[in-house]
PDB file of N, H, CA, C and O in Angstrom:
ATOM      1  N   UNK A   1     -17.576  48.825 -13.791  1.00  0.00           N
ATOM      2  CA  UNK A   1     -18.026  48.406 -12.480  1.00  0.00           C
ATOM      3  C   UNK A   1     -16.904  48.515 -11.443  1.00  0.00           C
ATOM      4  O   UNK A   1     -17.294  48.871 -10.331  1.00  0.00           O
ATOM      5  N   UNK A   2     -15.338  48.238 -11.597  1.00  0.00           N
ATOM      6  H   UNK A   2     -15.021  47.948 -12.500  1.00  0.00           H
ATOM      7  CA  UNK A   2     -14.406  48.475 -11.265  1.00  0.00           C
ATOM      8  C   UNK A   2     -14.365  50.087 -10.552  1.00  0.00           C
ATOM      9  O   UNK A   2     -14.184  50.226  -9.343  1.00  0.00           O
ATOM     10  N   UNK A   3     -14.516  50.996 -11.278  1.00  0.00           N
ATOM     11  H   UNK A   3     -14.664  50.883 -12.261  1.00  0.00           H
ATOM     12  CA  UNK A   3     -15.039  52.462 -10.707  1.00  0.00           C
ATOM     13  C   UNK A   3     -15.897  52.060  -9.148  1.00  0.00           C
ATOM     14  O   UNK A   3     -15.554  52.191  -7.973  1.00  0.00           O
ATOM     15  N   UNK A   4     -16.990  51.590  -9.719  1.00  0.00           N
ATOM     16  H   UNK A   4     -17.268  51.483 -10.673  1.00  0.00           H
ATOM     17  CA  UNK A   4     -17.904  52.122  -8.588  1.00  0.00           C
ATOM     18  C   UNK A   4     -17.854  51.207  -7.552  1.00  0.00           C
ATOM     19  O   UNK A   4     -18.630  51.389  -6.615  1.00  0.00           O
ATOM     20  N   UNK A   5     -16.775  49.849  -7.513  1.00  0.00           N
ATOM     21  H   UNK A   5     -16.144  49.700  -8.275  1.00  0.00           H
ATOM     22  CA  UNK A   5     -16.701  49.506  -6.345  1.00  0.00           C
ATOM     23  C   UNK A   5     -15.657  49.980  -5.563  1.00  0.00           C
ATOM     24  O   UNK A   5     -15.716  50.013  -4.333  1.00  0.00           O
ATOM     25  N   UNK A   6     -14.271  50.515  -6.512  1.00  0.00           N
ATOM     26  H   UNK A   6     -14.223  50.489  -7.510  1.00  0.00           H
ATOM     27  CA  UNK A   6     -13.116  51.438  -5.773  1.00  0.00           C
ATOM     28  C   UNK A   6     -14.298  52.698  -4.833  1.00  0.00           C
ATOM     29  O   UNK A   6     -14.128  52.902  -3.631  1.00  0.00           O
ATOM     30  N   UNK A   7     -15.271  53.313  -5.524  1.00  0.00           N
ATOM     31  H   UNK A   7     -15.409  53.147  -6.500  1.00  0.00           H
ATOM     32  CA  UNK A   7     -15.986  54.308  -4.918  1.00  0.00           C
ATOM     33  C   UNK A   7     -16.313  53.883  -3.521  1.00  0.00           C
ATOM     34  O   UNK A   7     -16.163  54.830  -2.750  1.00  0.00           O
ATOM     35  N   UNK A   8     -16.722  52.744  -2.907  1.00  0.00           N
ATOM     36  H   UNK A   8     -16.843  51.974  -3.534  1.00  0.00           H
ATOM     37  CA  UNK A   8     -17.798  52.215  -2.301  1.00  0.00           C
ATOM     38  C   UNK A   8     -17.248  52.334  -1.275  1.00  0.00           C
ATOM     39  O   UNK A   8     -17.587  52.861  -0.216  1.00  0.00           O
ATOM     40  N   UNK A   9     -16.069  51.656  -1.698  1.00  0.00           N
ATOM     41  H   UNK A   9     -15.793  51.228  -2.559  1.00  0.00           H
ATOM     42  CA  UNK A   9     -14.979  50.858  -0.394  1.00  0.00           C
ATOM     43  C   UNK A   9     -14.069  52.357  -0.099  1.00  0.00           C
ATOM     44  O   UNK A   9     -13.880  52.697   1.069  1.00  0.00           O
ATOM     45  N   UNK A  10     -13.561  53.164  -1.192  1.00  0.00           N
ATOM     46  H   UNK A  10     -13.714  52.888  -2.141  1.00  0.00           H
ATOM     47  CA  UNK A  10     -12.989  54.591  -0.332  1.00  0.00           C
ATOM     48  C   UNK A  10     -14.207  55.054   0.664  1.00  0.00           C
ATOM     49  O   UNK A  10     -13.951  55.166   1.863  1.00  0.00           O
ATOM     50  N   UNK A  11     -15.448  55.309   0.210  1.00  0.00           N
ATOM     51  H   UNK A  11     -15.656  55.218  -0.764  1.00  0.00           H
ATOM     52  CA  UNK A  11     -16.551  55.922   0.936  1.00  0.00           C
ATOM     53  C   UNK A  11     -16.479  55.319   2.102  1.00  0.00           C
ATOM     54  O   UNK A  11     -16.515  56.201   2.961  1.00  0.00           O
ATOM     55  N   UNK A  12     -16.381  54.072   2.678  1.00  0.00           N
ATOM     56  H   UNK A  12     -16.352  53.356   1.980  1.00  0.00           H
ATOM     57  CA  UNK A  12     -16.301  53.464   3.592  1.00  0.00           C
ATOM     58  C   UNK A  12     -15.193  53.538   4.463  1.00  0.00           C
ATOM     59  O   UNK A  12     -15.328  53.652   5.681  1.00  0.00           O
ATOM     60  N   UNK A  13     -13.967  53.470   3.819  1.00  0.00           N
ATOM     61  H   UNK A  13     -13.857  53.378   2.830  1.00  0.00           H
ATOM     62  CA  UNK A  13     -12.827  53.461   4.577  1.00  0.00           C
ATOM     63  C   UNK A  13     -12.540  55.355   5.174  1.00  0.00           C
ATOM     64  O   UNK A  13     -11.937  55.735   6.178  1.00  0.00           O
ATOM     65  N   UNK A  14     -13.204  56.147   4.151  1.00  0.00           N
ATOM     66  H   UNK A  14     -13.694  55.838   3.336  1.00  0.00           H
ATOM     67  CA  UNK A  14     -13.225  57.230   4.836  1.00  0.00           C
ATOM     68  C   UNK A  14     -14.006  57.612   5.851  1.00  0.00           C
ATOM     69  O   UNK A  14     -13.621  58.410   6.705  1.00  0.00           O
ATOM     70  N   UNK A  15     -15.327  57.000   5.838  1.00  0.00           N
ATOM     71  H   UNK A  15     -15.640  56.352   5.144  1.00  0.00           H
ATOM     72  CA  UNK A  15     -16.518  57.358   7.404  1.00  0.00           C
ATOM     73  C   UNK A  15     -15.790  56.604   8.269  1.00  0.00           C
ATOM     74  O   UNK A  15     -15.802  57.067   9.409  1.00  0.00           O
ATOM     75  N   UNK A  16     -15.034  55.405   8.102  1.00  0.00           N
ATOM     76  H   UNK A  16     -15.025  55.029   7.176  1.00  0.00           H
ATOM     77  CA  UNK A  16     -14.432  54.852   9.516  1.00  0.00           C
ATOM     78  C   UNK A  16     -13.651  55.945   9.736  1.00  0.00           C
ATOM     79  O   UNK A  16     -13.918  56.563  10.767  1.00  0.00           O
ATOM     80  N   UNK A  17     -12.386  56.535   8.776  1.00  0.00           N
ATOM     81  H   UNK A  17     -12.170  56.033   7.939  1.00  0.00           H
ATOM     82  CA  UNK A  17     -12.000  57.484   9.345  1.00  0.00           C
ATOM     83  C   UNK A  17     -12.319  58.489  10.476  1.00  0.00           C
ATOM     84  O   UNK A  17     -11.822  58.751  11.572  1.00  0.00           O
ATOM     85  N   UNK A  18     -13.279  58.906   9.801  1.00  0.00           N
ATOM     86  H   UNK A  18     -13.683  58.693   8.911  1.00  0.00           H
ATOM     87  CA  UNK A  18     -14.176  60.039  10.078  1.00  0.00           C
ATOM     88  C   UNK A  18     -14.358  59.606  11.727  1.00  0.00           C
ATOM     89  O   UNK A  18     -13.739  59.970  12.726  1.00  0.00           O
ATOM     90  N   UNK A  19     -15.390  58.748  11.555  1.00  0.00           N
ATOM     91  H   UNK A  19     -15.892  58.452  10.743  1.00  0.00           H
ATOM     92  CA  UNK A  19     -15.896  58.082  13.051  1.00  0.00           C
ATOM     93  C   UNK A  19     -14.613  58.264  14.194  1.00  0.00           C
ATOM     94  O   UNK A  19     -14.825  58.749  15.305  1.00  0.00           O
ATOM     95  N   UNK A  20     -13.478  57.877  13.822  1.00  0.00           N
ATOM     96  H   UNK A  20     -13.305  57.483  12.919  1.00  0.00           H
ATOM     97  CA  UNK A  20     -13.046  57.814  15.100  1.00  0.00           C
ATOM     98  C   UNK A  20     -12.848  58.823  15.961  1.00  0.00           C
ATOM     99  O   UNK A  20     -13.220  58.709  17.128  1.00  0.00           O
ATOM    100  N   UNK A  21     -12.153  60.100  15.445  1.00  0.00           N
ATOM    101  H   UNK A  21     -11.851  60.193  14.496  1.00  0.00           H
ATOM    102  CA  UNK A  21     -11.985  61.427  16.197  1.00  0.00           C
ATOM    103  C   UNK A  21     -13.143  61.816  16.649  1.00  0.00           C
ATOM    104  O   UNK A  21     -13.051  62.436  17.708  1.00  0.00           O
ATOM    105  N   UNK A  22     -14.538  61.641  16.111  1.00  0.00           N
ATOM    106  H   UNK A  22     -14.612  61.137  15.250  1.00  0.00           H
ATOM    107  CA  UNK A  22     -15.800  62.345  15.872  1.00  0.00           C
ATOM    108  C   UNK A  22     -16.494  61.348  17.299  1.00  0.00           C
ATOM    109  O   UNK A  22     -17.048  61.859  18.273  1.00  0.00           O
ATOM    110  N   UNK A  23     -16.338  60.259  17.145  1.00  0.00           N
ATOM    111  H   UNK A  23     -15.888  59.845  16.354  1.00  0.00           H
ATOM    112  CA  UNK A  23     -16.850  59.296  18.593  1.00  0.00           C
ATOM    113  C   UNK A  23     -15.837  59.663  20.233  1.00  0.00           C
ATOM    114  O   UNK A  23     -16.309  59.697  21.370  1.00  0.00           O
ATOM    115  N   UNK A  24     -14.256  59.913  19.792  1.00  0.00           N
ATOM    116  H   UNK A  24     -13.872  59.886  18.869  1.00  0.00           H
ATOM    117  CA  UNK A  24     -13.486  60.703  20.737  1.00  0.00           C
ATOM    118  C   UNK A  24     -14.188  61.651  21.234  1.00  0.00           C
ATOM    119  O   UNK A  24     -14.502  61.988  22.376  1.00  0.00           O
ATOM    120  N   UNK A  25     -14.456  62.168  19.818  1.00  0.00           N
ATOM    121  H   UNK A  25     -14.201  61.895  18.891  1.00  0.00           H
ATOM    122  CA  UNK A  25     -15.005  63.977  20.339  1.00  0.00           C
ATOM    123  C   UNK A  25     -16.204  63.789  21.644  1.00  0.00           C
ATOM    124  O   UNK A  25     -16.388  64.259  22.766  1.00  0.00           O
ATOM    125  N   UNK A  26     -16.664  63.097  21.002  1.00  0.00           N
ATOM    126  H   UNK A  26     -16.514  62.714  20.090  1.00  0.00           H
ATOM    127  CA  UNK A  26     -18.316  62.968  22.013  1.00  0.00           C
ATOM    128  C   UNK A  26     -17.974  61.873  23.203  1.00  0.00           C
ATOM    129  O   UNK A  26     -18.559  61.878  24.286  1.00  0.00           O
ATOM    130  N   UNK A  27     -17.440  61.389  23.017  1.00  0.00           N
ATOM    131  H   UNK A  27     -16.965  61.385  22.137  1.00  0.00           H
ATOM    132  CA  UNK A  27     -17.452  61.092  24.910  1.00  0.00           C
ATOM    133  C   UNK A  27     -16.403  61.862  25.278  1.00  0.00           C
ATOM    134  O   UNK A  27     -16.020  61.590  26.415  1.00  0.00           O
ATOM    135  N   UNK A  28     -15.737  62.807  24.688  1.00  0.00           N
ATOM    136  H   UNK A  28     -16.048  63.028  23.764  1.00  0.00           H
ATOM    137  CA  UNK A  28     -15.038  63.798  25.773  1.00  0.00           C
ATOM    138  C   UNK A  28     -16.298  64.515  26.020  1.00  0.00           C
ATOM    139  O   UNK A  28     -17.157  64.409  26.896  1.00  0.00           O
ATOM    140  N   UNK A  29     -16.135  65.411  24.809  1.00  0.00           N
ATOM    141  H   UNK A  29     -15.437  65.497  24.098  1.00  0.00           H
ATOM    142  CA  UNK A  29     -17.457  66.332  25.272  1.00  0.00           C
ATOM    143  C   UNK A  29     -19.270  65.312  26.328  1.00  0.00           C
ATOM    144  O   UNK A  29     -20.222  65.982  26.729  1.00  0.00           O
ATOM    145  N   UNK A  30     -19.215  64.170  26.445  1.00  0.00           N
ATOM    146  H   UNK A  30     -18.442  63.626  26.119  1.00  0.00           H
ATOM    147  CA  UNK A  30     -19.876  63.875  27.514  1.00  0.00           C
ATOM    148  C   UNK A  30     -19.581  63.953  28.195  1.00  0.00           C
ATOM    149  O   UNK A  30     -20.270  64.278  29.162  1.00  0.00           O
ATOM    150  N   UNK A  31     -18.006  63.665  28.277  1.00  0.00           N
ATOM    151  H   UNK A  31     -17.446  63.401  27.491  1.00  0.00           H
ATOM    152  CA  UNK A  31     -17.521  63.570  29.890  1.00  0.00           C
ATOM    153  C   UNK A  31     -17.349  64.875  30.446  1.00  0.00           C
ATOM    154  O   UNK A  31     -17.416  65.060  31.661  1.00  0.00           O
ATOM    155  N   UNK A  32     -17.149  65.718  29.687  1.00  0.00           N
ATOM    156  H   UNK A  32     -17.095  65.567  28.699  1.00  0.00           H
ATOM    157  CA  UNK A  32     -17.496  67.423  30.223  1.00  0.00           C
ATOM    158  C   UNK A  32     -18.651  67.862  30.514  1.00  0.00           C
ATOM    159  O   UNK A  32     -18.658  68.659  31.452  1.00  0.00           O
ATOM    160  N   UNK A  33     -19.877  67.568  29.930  1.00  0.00           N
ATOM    161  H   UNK A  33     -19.871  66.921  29.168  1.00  0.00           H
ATOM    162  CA  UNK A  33     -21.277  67.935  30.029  1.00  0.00           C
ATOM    163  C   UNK A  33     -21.806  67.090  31.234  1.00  0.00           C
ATOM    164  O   UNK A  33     -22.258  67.851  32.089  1.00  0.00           O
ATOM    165  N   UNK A  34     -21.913  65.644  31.626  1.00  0.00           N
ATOM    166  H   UNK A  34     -21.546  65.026  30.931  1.00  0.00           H
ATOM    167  CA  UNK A  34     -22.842  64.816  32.706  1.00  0.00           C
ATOM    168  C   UNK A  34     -22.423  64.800  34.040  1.00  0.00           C
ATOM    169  O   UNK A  34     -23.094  64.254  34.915  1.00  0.00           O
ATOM    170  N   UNK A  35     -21.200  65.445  34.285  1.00  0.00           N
ATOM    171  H   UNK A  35     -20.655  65.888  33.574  1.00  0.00           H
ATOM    172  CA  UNK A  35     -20.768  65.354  35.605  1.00  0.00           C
ATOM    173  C   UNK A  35     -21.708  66.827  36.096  1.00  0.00           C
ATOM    174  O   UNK A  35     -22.646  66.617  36.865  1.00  0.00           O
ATOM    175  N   UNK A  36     -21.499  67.984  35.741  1.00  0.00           N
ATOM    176  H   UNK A  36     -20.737  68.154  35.116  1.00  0.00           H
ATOM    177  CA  UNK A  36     -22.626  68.838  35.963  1.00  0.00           C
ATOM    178  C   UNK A  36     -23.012  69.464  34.702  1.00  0.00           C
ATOM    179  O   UNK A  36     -22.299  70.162  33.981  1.00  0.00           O
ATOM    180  N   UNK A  37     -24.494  69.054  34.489  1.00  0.00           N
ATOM    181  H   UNK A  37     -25.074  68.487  35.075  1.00  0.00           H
ATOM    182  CA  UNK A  37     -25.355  70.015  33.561  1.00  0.00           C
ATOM    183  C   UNK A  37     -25.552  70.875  33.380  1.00  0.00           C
ATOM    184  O   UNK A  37     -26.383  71.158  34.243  1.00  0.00           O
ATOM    185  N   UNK A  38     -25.347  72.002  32.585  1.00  0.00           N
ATOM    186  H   UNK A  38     -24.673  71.772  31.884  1.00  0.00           H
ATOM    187  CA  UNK A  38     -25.341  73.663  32.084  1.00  0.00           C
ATOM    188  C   UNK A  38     -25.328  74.026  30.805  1.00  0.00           C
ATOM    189  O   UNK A  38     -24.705  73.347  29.989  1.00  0.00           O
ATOM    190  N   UNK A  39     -25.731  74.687  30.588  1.00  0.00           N
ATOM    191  H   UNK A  39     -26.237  75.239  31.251  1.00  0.00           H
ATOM    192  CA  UNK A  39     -25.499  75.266  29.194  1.00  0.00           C
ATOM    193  C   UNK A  39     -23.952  75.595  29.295  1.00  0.00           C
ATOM    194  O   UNK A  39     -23.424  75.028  28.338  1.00  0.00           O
ATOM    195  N   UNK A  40     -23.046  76.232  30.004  1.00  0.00           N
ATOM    196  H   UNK A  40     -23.474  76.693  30.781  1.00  0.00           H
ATOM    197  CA  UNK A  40     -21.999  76.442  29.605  1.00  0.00           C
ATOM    198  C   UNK A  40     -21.317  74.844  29.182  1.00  0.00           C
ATOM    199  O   UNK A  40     -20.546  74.565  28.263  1.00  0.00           O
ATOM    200  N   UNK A  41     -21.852  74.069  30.099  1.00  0.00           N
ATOM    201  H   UNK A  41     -22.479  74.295  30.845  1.00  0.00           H
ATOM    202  CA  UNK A  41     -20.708  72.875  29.452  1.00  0.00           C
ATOM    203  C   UNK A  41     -21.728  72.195  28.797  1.00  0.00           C
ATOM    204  O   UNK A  41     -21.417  71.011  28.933  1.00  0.00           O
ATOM    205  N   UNK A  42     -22.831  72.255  28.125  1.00  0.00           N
ATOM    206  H   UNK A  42     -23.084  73.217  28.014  1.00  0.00           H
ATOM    207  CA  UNK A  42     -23.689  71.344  26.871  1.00  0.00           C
ATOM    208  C   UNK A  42     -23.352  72.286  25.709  1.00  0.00           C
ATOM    209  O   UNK A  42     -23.865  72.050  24.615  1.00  0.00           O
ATOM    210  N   UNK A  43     -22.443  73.447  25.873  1.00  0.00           N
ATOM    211  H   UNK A  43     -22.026  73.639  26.761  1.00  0.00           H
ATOM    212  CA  UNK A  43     -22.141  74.338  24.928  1.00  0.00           C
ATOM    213  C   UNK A  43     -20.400  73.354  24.564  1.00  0.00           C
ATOM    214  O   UNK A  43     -20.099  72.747  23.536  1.00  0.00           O
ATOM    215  N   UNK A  44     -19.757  73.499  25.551  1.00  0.00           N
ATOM    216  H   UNK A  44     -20.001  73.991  26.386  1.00  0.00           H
ATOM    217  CA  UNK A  44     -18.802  73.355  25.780  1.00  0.00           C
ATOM    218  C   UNK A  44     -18.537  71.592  24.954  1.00  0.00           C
ATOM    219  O   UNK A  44     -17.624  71.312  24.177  1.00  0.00           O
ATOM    220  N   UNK A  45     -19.566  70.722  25.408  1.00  0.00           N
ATOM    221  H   UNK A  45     -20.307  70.950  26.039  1.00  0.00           H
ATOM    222  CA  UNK A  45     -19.259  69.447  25.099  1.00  0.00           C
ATOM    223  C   UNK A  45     -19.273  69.536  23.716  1.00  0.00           C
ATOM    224  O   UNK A  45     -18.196  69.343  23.152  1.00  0.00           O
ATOM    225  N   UNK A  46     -20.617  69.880  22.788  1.00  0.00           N
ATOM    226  H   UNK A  46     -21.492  70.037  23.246  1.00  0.00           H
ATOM    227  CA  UNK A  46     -20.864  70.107  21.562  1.00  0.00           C
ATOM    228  C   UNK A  46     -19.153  70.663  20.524  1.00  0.00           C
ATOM    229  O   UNK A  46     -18.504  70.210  19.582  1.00  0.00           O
ATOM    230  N   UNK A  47     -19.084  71.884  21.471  1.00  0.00           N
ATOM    231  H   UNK A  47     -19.612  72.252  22.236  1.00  0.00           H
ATOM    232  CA  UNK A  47     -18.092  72.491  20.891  1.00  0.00           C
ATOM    233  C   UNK A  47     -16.630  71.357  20.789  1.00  0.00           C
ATOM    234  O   UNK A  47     -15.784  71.216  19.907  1.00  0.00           O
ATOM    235  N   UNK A  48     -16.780  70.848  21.799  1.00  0.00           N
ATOM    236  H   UNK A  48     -17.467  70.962  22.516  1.00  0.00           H
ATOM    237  CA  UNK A  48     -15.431  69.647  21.542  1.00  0.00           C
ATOM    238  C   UNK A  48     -15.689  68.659  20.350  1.00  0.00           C
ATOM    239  O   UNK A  48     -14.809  68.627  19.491  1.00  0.00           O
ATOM    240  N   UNK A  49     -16.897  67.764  20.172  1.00  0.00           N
ATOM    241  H   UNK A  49     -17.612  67.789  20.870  1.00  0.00           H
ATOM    242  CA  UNK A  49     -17.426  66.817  19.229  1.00  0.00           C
ATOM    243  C   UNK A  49     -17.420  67.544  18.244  1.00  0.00           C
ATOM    244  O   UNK A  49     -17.186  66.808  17.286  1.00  0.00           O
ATOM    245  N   UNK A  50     -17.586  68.944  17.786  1.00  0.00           N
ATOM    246  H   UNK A  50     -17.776  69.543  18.564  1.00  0.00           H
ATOM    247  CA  UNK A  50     -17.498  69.376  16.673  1.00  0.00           C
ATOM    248  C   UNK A  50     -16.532  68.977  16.485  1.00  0.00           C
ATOM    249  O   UNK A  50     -16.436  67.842  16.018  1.00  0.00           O
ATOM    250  N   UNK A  51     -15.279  69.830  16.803  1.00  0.00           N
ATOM    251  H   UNK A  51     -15.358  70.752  17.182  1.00  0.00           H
ATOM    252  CA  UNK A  51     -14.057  69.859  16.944  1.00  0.00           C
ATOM    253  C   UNK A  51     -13.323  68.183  16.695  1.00  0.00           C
ATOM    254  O   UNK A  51     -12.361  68.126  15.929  1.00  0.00           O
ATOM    255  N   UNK A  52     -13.730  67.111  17.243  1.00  0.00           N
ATOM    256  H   UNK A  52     -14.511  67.157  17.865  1.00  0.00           H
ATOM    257  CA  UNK A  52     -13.587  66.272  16.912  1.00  0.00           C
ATOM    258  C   UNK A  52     -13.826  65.614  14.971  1.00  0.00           C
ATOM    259  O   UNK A  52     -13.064  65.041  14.192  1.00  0.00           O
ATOM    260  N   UNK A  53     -14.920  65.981  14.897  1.00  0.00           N
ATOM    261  H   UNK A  53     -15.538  66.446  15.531  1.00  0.00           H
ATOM    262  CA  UNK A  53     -15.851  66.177  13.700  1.00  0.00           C
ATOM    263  C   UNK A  53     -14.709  66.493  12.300  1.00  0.00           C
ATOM    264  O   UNK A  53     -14.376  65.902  11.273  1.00  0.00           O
ATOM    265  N   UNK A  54     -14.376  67.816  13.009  1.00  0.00           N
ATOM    266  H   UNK A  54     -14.646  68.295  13.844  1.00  0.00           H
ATOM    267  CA  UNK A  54     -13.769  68.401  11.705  1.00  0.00           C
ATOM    268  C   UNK A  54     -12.631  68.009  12.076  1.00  0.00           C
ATOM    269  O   UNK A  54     -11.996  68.105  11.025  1.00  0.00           O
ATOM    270  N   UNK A  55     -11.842  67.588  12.932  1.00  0.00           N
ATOM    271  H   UNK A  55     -12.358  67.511  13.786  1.00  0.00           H
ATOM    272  CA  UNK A  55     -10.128  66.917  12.570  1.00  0.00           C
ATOM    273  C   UNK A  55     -10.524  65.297  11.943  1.00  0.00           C
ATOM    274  O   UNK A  55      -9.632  64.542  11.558  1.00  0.00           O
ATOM    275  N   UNK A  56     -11.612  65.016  11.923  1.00  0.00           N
ATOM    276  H   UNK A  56     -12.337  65.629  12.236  1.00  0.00           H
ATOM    277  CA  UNK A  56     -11.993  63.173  11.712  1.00  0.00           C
ATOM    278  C   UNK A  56     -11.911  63.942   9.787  1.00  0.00           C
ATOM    279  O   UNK A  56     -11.232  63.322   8.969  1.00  0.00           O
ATOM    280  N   UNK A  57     -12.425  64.838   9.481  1.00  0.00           N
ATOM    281  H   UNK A  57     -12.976  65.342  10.145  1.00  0.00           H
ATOM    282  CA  UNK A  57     -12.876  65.244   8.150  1.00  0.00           C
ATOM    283  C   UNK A  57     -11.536  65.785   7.321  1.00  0.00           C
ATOM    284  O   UNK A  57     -11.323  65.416   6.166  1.00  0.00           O
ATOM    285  N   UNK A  58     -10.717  66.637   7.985  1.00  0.00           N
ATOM    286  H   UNK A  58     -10.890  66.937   8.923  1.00  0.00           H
ATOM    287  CA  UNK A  58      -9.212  66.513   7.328  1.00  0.00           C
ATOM    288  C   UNK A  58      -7.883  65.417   7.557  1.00  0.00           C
ATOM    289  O   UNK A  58      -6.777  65.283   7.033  1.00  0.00           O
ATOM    290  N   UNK A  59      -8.723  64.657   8.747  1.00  0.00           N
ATOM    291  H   UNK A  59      -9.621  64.766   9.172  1.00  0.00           H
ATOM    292  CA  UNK A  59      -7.767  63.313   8.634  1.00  0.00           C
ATOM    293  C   UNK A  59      -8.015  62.868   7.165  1.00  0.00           C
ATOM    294  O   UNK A  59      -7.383  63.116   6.138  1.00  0.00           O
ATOM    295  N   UNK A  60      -9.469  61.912   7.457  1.00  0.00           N
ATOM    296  H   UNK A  60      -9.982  61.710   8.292  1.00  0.00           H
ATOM    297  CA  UNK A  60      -9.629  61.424   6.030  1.00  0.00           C
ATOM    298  C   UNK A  60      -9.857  62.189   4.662  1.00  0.00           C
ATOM    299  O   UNK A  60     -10.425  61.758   3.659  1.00  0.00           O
ATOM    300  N   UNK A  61      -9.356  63.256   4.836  1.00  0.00           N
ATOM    301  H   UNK A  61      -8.894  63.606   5.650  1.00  0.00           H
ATOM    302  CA  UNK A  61      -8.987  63.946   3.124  1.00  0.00           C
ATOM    303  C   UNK A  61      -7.439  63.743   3.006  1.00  0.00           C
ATOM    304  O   UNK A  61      -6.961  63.454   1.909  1.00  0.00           O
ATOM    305  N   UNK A  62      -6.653  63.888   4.103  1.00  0.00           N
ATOM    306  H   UNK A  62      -7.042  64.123   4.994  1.00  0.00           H
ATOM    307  CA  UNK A  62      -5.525  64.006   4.164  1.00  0.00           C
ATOM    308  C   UNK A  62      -5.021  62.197   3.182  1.00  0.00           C
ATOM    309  O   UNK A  62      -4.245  61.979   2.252  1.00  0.00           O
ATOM    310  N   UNK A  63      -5.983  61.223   4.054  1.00  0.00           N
ATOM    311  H   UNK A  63      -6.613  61.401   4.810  1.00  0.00           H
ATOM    312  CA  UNK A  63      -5.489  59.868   3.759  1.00  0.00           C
ATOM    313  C   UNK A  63      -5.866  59.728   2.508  1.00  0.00           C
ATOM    314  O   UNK A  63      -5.099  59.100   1.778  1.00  0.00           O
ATOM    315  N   UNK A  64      -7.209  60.302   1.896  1.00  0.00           N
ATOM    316  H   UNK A  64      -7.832  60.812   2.490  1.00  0.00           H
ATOM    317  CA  UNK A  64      -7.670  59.813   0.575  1.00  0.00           C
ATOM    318  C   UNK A  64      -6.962  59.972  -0.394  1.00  0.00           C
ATOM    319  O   UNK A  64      -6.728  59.219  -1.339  1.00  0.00           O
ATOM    320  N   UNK A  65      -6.335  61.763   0.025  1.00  0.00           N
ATOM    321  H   UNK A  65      -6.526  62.375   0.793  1.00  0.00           H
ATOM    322  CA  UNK A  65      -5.502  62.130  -1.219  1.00  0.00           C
ATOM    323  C   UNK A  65      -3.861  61.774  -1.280  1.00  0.00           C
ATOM    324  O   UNK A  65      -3.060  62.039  -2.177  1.00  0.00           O
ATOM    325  N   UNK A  66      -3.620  60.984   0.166  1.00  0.00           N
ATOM    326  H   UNK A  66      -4.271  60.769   0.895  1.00  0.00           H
ATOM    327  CA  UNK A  66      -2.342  60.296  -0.064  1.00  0.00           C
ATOM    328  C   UNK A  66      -2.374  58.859  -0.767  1.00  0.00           C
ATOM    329  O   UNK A  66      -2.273  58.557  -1.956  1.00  0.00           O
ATOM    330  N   UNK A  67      -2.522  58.206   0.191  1.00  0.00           N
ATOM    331  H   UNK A  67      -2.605  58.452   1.157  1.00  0.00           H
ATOM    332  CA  UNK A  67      -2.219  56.674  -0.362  1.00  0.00           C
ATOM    333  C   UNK A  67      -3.584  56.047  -0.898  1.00  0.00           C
ATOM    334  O   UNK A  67      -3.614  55.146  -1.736  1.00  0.00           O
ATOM    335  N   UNK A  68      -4.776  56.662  -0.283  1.00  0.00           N
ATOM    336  H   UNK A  68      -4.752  57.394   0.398  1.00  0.00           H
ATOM    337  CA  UNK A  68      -6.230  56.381   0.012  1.00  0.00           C
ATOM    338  C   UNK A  68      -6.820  55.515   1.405  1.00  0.00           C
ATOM    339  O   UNK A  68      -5.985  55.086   2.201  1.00  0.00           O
ATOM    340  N   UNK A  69      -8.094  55.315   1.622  1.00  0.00           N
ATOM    341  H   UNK A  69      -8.772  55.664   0.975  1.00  0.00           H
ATOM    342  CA  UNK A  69      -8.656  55.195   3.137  1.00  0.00           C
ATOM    343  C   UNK A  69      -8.176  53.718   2.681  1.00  0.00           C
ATOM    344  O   UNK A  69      -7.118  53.390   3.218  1.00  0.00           O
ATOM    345  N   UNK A  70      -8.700  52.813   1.854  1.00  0.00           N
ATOM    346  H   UNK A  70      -9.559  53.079   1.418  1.00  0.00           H
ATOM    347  CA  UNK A  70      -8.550  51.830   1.809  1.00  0.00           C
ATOM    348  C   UNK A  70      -6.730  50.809   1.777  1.00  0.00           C
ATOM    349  O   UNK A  70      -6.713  49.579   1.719  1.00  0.00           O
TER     350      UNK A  70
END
C-alpha cells in the first residue's frame, strides 16, 4: 500500500508542477489574444500556452527524476 500512496502524492505533486507554467502560459497567451481578436493572435495565444504546457511537462520530469515532486 506504501507503493501506491508514494504513486498518488508524486502524481499530484507533479500536475501542480505542471499547472504552473501551463496557467502562465494562458494568461499570457490571453493577454495577447483579448486586447484585439484574430486568428493571427488566437493562433499566437494558443501557441504560447502550449509552449507553456510543454516547459510545465519537462519541469516536472526534470523534478521527479531528481529529488521527486513531493
Amino acid at each position: 500500500m506504501k507503493n501506491f500512496f508514494e504513486l498518488i502524492t508524486e502524481s499530484i505533486g507533479w500536475l501542480q508542477i505542471v499547472a504552473s507554467p501551463f496557467l502562465i502560459g494562458i494568461i499570457i497567451g490571453a493577454l495577447i489574444y483579448f486586447p484585439n481578436p484574430s486568428s493571427i493572435t488566437l493562433i499566437l495565444g494558443i501557441i504560447v500556452a502550449i509552449l507553456g504546457l510543454f516547459l510545465g511537462i519537462m519541469w516536472a520530469n526534470k523534478a521527479l527524476k531528481g529529488k521527486g515532486t513531493i
